mmCIF file of C-alpha atoms and ligand atoms in Angstrom:
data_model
loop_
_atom_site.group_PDB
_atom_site.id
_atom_site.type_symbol
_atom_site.label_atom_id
_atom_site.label_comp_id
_atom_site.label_asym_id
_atom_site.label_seq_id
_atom_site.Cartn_x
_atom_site.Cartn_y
_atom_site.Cartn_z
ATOM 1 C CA UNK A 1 84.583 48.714 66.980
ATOM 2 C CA UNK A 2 83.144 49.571 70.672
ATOM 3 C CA UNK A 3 83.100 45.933 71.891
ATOM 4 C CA UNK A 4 79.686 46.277 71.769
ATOM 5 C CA UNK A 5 78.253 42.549 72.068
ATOM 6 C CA UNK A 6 74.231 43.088 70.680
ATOM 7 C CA UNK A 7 74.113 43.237 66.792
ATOM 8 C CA UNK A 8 71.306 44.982 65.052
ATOM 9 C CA UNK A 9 68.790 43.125 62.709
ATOM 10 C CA UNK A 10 66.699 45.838 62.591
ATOM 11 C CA UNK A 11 66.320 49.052 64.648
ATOM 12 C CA UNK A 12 63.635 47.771 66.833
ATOM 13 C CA UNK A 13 64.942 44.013 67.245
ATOM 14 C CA UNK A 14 68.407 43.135 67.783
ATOM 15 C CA UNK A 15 69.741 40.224 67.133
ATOM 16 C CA UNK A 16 70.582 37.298 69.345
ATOM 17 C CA UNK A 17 74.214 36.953 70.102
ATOM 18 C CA UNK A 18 76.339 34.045 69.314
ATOM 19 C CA UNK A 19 79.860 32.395 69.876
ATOM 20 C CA UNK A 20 80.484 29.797 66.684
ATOM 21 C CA UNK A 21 81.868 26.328 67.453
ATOM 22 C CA UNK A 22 84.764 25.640 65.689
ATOM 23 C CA UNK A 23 85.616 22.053 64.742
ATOM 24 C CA UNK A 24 88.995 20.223 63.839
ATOM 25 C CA UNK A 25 88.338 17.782 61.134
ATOM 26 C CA UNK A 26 87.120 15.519 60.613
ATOM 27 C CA UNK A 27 84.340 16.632 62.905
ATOM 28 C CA UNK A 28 81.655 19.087 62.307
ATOM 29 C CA UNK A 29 79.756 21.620 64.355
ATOM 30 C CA UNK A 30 76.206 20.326 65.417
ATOM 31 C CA UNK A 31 73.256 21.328 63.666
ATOM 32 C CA UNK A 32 71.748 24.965 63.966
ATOM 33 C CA UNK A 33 68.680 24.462 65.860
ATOM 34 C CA UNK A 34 67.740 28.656 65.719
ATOM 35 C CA UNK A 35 64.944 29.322 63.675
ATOM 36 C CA UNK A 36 65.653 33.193 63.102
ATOM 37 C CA UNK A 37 68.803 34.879 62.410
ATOM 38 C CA UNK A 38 71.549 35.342 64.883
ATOM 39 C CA UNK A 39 75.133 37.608 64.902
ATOM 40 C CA UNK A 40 77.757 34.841 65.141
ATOM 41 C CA UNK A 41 81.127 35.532 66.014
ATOM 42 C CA UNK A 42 83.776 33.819 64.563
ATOM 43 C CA UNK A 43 87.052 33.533 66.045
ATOM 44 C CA UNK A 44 89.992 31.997 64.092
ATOM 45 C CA UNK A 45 93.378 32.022 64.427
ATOM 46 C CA UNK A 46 95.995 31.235 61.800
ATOM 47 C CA UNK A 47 98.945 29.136 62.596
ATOM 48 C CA UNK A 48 102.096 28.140 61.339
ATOM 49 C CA UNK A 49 103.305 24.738 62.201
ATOM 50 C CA UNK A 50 105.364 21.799 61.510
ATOM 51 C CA UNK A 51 103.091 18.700 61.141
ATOM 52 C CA UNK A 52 103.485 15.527 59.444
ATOM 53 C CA UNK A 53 102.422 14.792 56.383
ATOM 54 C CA UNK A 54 103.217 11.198 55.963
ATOM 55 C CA UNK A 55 105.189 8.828 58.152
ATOM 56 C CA UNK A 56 108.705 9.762 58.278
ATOM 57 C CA UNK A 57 108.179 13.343 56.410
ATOM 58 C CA UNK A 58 106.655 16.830 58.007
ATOM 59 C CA UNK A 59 105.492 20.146 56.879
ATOM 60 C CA UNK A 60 105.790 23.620 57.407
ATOM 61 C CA UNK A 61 101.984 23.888 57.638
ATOM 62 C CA UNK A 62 99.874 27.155 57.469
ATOM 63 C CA UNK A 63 96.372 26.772 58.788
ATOM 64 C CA UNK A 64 93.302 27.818 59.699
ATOM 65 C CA UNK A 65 93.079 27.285 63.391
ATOM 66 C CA UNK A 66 95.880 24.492 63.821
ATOM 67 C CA UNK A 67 94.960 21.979 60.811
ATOM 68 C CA UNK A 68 94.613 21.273 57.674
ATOM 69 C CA UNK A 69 92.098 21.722 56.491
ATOM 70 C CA UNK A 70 91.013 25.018 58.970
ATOM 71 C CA UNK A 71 88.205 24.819 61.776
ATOM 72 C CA UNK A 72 84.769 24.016 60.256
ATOM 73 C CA UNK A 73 82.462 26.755 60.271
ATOM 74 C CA UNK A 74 78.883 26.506 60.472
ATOM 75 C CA UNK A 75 76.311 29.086 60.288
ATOM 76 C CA UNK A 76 72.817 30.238 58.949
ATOM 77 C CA UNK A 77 71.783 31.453 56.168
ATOM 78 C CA UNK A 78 70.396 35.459 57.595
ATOM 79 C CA UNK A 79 73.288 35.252 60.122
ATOM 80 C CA UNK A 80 75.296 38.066 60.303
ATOM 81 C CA UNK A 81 79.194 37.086 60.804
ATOM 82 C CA UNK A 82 81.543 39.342 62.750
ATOM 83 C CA UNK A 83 84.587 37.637 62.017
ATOM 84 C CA UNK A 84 88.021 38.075 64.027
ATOM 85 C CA UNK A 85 90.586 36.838 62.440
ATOM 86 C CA UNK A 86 94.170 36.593 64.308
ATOM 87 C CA UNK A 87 97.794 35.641 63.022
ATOM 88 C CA UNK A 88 99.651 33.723 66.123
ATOM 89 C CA UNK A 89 102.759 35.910 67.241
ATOM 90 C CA UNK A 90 105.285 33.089 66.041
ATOM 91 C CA UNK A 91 103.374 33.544 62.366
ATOM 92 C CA UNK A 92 106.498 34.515 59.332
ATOM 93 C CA UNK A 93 104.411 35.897 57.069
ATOM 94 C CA UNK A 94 100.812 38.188 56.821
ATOM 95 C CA UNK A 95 97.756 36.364 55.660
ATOM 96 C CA UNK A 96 94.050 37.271 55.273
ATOM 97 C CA UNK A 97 90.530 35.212 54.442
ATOM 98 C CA UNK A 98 88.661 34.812 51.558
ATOM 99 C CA UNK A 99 85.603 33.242 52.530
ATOM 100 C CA UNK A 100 83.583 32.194 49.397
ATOM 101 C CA UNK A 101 80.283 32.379 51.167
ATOM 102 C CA UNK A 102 80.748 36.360 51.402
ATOM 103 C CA UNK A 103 79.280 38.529 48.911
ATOM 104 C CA UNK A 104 81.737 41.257 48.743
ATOM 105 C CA UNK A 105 85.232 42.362 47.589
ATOM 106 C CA UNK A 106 87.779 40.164 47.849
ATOM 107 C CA UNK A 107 85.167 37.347 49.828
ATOM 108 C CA UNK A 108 86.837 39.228 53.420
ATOM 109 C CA UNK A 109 90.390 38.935 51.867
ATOM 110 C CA UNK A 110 90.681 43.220 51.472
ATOM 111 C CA UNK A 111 89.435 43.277 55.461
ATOM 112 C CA UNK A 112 91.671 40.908 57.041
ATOM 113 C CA UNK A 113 95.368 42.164 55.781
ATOM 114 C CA UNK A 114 96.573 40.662 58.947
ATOM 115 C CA UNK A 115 100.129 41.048 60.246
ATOM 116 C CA UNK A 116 102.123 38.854 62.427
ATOM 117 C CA UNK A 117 101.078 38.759 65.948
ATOM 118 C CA UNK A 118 98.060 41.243 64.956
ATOM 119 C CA UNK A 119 94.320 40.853 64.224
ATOM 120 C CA UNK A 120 91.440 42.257 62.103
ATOM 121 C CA UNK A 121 87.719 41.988 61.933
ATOM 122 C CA UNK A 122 84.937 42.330 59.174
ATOM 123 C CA UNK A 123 81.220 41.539 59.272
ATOM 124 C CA UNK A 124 79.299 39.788 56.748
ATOM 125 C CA UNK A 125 75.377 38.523 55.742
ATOM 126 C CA UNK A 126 75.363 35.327 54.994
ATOM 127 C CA UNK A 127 72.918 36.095 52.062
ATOM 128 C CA UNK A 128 73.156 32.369 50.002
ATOM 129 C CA UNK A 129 73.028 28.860 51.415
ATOM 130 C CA UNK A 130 75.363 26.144 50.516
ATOM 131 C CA UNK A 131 78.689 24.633 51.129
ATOM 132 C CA UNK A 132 81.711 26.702 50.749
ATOM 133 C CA UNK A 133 85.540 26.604 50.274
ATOM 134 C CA UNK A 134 87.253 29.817 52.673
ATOM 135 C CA UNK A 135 91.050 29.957 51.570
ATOM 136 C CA UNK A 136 94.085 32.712 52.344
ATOM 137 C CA UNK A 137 93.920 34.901 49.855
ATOM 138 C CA UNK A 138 97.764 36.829 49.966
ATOM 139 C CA UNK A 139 100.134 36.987 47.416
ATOM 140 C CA UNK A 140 101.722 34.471 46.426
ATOM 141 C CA UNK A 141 97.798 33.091 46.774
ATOM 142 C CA UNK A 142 98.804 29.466 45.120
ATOM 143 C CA UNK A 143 101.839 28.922 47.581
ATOM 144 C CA UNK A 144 99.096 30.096 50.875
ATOM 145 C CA UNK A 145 96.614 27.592 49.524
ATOM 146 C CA UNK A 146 99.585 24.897 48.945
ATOM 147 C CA UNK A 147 100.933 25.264 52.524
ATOM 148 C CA UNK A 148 97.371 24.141 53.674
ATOM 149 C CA UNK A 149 95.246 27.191 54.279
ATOM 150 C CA UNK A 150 91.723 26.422 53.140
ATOM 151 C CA UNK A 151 88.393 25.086 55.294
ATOM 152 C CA UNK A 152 85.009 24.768 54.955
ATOM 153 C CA UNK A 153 81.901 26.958 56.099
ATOM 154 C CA UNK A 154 78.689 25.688 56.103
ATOM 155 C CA UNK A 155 75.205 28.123 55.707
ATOM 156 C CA UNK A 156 72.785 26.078 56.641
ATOM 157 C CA UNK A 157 69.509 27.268 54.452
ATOM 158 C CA UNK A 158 66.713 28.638 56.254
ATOM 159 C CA UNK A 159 64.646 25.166 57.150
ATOM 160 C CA UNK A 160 68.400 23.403 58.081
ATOM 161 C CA UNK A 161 69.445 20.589 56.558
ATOM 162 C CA UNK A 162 67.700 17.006 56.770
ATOM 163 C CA UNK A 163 68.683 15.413 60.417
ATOM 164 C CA UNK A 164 71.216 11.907 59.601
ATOM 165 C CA UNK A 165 73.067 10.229 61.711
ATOM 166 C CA UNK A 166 76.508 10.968 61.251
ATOM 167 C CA UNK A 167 78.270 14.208 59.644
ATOM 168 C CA UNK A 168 82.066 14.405 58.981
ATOM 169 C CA UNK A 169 84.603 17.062 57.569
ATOM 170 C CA UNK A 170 86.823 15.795 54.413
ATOM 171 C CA UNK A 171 88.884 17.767 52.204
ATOM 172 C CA UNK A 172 91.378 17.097 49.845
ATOM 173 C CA UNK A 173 94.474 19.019 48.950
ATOM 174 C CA UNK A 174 97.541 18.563 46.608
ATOM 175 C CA UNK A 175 100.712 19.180 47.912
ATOM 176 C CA UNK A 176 104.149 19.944 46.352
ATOM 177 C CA UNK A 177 107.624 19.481 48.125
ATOM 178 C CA UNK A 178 111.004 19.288 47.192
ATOM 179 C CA UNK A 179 111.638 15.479 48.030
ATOM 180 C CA UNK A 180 109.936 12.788 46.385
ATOM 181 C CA UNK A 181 106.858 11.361 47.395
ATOM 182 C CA UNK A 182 107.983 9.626 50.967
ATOM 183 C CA UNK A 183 111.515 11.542 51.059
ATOM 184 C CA UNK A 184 111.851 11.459 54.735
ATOM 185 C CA UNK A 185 112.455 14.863 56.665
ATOM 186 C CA UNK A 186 111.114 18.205 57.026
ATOM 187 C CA UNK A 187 110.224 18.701 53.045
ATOM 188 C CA UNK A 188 110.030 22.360 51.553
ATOM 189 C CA UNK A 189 107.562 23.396 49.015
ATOM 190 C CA UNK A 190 108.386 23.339 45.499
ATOM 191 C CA UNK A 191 107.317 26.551 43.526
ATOM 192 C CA UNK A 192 108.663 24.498 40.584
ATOM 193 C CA UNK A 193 106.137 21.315 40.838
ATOM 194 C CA UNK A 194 103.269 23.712 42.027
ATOM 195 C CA UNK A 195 103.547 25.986 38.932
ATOM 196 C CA UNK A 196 104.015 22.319 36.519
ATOM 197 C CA UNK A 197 100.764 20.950 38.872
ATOM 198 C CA UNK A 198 102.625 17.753 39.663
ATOM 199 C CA UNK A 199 101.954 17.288 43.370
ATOM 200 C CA UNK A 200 104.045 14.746 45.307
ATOM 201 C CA UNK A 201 100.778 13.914 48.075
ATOM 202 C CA UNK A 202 97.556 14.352 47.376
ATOM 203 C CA UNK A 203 95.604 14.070 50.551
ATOM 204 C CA UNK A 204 92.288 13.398 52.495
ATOM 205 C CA UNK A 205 92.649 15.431 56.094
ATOM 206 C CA UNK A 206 96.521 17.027 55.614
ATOM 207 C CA UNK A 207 98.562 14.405 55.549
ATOM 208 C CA UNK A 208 98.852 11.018 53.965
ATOM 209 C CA UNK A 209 96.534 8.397 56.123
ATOM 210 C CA UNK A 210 94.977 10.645 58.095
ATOM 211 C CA UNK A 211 91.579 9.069 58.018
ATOM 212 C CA UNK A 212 92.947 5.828 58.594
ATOM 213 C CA UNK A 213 93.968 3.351 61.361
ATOM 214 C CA UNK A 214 92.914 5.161 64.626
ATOM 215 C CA UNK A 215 91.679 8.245 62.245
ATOM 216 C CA UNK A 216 89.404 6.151 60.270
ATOM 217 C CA UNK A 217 85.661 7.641 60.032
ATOM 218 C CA UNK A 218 83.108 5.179 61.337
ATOM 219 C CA UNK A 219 79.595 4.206 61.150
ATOM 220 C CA UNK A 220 77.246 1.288 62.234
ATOM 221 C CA UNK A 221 75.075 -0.465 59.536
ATOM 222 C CA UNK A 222 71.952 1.608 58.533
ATOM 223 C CA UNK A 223 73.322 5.347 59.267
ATOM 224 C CA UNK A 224 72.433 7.965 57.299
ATOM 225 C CA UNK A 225 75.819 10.072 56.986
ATOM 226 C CA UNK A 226 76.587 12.988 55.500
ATOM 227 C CA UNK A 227 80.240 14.220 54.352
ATOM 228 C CA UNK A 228 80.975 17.659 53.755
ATOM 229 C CA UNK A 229 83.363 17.678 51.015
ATOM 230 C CA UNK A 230 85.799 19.984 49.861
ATOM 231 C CA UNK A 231 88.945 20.730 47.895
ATOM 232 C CA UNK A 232 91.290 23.246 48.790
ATOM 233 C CA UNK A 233 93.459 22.338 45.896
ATOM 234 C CA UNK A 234 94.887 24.349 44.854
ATOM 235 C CA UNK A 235 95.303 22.853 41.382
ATOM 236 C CA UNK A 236 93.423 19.219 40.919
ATOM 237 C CA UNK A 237 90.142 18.870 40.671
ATOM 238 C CA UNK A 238 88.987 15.526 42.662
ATOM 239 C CA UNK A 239 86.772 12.623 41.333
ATOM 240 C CA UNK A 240 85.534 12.135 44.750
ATOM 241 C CA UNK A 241 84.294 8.111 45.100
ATOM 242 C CA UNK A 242 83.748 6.379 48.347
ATOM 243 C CA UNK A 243 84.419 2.558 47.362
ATOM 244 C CA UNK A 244 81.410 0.176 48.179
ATOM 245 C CA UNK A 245 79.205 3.124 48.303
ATOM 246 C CA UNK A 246 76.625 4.433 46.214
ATOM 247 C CA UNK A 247 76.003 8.407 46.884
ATOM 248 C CA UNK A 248 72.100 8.382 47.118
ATOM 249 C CA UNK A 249 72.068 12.232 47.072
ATOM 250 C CA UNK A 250 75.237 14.839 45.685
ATOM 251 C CA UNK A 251 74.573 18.194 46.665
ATOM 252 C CA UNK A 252 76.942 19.581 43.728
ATOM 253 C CA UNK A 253 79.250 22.179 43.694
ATOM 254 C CA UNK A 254 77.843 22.559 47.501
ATOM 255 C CA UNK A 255 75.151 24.141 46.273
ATOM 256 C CA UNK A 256 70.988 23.763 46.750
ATOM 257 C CA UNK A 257 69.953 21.298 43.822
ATOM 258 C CA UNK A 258 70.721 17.110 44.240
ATOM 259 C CA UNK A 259 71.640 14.456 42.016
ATOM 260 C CA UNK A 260 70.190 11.268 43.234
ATOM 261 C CA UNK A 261 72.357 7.731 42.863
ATOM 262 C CA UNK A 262 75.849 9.016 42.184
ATOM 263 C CA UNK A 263 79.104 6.918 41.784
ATOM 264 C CA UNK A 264 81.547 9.798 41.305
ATOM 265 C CA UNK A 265 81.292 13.524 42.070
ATOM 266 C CA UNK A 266 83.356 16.191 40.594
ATOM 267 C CA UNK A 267 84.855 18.582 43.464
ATOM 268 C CA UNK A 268 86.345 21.389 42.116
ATOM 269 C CA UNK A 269 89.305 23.324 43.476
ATOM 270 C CA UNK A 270 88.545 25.877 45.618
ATOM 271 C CA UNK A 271 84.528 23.871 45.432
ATOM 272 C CA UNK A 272 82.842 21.612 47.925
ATOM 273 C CA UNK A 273 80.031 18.678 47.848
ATOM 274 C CA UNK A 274 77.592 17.488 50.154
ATOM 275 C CA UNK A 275 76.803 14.108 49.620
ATOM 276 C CA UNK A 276 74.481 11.840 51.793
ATOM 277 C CA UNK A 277 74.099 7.784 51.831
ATOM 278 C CA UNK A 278 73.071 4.941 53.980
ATOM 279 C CA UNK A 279 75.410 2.447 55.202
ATOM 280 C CA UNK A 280 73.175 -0.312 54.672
ATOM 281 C CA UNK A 281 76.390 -3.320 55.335
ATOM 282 C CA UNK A 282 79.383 -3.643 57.350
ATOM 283 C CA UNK A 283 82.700 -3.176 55.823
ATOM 284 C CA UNK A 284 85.975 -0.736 55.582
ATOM 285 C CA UNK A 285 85.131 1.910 52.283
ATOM 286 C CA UNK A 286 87.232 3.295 51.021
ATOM 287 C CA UNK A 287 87.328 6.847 50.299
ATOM 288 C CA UNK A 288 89.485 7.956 47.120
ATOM 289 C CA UNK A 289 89.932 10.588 44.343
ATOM 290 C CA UNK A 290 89.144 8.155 41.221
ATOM 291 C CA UNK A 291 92.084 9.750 39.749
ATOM 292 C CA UNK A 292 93.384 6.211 40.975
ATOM 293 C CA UNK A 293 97.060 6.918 40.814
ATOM 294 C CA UNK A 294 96.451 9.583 43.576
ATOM 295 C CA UNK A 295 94.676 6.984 46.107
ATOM 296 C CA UNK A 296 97.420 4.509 45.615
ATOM 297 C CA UNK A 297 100.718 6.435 44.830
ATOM 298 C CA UNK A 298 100.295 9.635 46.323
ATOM 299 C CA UNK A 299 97.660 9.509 49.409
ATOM 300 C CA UNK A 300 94.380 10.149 48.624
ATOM 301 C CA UNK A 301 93.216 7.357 50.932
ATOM 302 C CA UNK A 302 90.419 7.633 53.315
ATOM 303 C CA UNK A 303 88.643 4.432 55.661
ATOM 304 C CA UNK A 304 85.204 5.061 56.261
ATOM 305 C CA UNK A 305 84.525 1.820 58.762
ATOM 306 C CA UNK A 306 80.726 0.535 58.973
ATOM 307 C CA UNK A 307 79.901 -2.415 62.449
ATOM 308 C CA UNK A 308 77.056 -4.115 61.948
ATOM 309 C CA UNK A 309 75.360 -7.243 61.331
ATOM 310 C CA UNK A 310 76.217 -8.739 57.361
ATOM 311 C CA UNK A 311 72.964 -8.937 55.237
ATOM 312 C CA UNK A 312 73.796 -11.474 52.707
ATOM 313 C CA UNK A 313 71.019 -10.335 50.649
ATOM 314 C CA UNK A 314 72.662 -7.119 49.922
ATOM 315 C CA UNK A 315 75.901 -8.589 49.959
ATOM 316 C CA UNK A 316 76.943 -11.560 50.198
ATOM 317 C CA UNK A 317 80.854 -11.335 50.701
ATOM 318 C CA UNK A 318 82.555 -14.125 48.457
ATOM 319 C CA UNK A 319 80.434 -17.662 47.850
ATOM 320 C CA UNK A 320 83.110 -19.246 46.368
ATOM 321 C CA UNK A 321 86.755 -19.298 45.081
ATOM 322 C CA UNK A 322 88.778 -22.187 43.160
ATOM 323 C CA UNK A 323 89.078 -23.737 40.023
ATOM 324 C CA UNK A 324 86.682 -24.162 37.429
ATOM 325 C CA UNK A 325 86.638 -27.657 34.821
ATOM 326 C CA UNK A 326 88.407 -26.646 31.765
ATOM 327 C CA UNK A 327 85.321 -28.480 29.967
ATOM 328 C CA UNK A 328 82.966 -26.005 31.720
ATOM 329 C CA UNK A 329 84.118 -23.282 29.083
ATOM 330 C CA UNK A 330 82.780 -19.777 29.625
ATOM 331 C CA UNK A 331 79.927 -19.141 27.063
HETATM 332 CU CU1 LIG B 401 98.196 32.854 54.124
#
């Protein structure tokens, strides 16, 4: 390391030089605009914190940046990534990266052994566009990913992505704590319920309702939006559904290829989806895993809220309600 702030793309042309934006969710980082490849530097710093989960119960949280899930990360494909990782002073334990849009060992996770109060850096070509799932990656790996550390980075291919109106941040995780599911208090995590994969929350965002009420996502009629999707897990996979919606386009598994006209999209752990639609009427949709239990009983609850004008002949909202003449029969 000589602090050296030009990187190299080639011997005769260096390449242009780059802070990344870092985003909280459930916002995202705007589109790259570049049209060559850049050396981005990435700065994150992992935190542990006590943050609610749901009302009346907290967290020891350990994040990416602050929150769960970690800062948003978007780059190009080309781009070459120095990445600083740092682990805050306060920090109990040592904890490293494993970003899954890195091609080699370990994803970053053998670079960034990173003590409390200390910090480490690697580089990386971000050789294959798509969607991906970054994650702590230190032993035990299932209780790092439980206590909240997972993101998303995007590599944006080549030509970018098709311009929409709105773009937001949403990832699920399954948590596991001592207390039942709305046992009030600071809750420890239960190695027992992890290891059985019977979470007590399952979440959108962290924490139970946090894309609701005042966190609710929102849209007017007629947006094209775009959700980056991912699942930290780290043991369910999500039947990701938005309710009132119909997914026009599912990049899968985060990758390249589309689906057109999808209800329900399979997210894997440690796996991400883009998936694209218009908000063509006004209304509050929901956004659930369709492993309905979850939504309703432990948290996976999300309110994407669309203003606009109603058009009746999309939807008509209810016509009518009351009794029917037994004499009318049904058939
Ligand atoms: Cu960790």
């Amino acid at each position: 390391m000589n602090g050296c702030t030009t990187g190299k793309a080639t011997a005769e042309a260096p390449l242009p030089v780059e802070q990344a934006q870092l985003t909280a969710p459930p916002l995202v980082p705007p589109p790259i605009s570049r049209k060559g490849p850049a050396k981005v530097v990435v700065d994150l710093e992992m935190v542990e914190q006590e943050m609610r989960l749901s009302d009346g119960v907290t967290y020891e949280f350990w994040t990416f940046g602050g929150t769960v899930p970690g800062s948003f990360i978007r780059i190009r494909e080309g781009d070459t990534v120095e990445f600083h990782l740092k682990n805050r002073h306060d920090s109990h334990v040592a904890h490293n990266i494993d970003l899954h849009a890195v091609t080699g060992t370990g994803g970053g996770a053998e670079a960034t052994f990173t003590l409390p109060g200390h910090k480490t850096q690697f580089t990386f070509q971000a050789l294959n566009p798509g969607l991906y799932v970054y994650h702590c990656a230190m032993a035990p790996v299932g209780m790092h990913i439980a206590n909240g550390m997972y993101g998303l980075i995007l590599v944006e291919p080549e030509e970018g992505l098709p311009p929409v109106d709105r773009e937001y941040y949403v990832m699920q995780g399954d948590f596991y704590t001592e207390g039942d599911h709305g046992a009030p208090g600071l809750q420890p995590f239960s190695l027992e319920k992890a290891v059985d994969e019977h979470p007590t929350y399952v979440v959108f965002n962290g924490s139970e309702g946090a894309l609701t009420g005042e966190g609710a996502l929102t849209a007017n009629a007629g947006d094209k939006v775009r959700l980056f999707v991912g699942n930290g897990g780290p043991n369910l996979v999500s039947s990701f559904h938005v309710i009132g919606e119909i997914f026009d386009r599912v990049f899968y598994e985060g990758g390249s290829k589309y689906q057109e006209n999808v209800q329900t999209t399979l997210i894997p752990a440690g796996g991400a989806a883009m998936v694209e639609f218009t908000t063509e009427v006004p209304g509050n949709f929901i956004l659930v895993d369709h492993s309905i239990f979850r939504t309703f009983n432990k948290g996976a609850l999300g309110i994407l809220s669309v203003d606009g004008e109603m058009k009746p002949e999309i939807y008509t909202g209810q016509q009518f309600s009351g009794e029917y003449p037994e004499a009318e029969g049904g058939r």
